[in-house]
Short mmCIF file of C-alpha atoms in Angstrom, two decimals:
data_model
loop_
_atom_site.label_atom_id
_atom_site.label_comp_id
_atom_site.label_asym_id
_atom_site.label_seq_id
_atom_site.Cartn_x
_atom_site.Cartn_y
_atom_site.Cartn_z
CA UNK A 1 125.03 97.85 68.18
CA UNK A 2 127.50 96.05 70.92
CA UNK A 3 126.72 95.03 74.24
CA UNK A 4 128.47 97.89 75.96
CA UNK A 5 126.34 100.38 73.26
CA UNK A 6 123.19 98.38 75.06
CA UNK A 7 123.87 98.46 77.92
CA UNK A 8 125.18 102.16 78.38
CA UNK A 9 122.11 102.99 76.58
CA UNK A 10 119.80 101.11 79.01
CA UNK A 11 121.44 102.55 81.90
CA UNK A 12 120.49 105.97 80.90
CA UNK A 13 117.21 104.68 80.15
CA UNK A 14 116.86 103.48 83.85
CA UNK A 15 118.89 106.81 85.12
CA UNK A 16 116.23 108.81 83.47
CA UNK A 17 113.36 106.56 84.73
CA UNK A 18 114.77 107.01 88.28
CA UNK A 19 115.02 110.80 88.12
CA UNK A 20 111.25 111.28 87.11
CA UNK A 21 110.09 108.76 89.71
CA UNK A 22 111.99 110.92 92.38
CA UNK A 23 110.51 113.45 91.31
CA UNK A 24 107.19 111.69 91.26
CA UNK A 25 107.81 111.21 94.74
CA UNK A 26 108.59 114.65 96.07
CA UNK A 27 105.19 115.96 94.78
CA UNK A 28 104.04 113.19 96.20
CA UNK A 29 105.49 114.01 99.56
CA UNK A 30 104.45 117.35 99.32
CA UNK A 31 100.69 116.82 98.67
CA UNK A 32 101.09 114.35 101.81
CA UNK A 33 102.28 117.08 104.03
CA UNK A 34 99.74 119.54 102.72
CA UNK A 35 97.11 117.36 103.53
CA UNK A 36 98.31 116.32 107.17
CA UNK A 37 98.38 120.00 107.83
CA UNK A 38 94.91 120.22 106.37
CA UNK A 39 93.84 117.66 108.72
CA UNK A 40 95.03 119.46 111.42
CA UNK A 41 93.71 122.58 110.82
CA UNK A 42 90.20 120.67 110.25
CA UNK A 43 90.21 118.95 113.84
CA UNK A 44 91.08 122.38 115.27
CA UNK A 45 88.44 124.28 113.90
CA UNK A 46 86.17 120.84 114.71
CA UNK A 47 87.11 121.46 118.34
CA UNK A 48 86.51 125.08 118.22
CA UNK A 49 83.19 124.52 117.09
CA UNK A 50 82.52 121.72 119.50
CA UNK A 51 83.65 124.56 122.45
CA UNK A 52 81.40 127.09 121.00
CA UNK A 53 78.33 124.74 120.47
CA UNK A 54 78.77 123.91 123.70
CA UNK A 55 79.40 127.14 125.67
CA UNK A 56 82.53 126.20 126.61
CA UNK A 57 86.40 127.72 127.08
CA UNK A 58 89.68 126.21 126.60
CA UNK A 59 89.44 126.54 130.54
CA UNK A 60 86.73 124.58 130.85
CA UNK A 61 88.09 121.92 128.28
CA UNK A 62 91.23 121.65 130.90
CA UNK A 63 89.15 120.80 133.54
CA UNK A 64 87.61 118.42 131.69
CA UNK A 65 90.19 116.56 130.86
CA UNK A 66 91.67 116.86 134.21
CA UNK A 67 88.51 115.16 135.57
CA UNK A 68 88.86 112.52 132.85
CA UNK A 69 92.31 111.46 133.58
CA UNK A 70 92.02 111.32 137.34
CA UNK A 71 88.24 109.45 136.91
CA UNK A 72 88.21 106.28 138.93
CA UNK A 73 90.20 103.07 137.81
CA UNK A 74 87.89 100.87 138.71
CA UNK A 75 85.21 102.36 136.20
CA UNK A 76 87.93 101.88 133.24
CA UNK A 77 88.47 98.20 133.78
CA UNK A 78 84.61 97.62 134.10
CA UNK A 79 83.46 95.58 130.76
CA UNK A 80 81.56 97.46 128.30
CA UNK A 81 78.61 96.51 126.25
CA UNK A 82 79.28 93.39 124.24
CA UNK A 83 82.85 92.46 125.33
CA UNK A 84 83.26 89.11 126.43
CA UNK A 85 82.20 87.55 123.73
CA UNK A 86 78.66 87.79 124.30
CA UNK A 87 76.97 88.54 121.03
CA UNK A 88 73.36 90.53 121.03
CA UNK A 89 71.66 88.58 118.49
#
């Protein structure tokens, strides 16, 4: 076999190698997607069931989170338990 014989045949070799790992890669893609989506779906019905434990509406939740954002600054900056490089031994 000649060197051109080789190597044409190795380049198909690697052609064909490259197609199935595309291909590899799609599904790979696509099982990715599915499970973001699955994720998503998961923390909705998590919050749903957090509102419904709790006796609460998407109403509510607004207000909330309204009361959260405009909360004092001050309170935010305040250390929190074990920052500052104190350890609890």
């Amino acid at each position: 076999m000649s060197r051109i014989e080789e190597l044409e045949k190795r380049q198909k070799r690697l052609e064909n190698e490259l197609e199935k790992a595309k291909e590899r890669l799609k599904k790979q893609q696509e099982i990715v997607s599915k499970k973001e989506t699955e994720i998503k779906q998961t923390e909705a019905e998590l919050l749903s069931a957090l509102l419904i434990e709790n006796d609460l509406t998407l109403t509510d939740l607004k207000s909330l989170l309204a009361t959260n954002q405009t909360a004092d600054p001050a309170l935010e900056e305040a250390p929190k338990d074990n920052e500052g490089g104190a350890e609890h031994v």
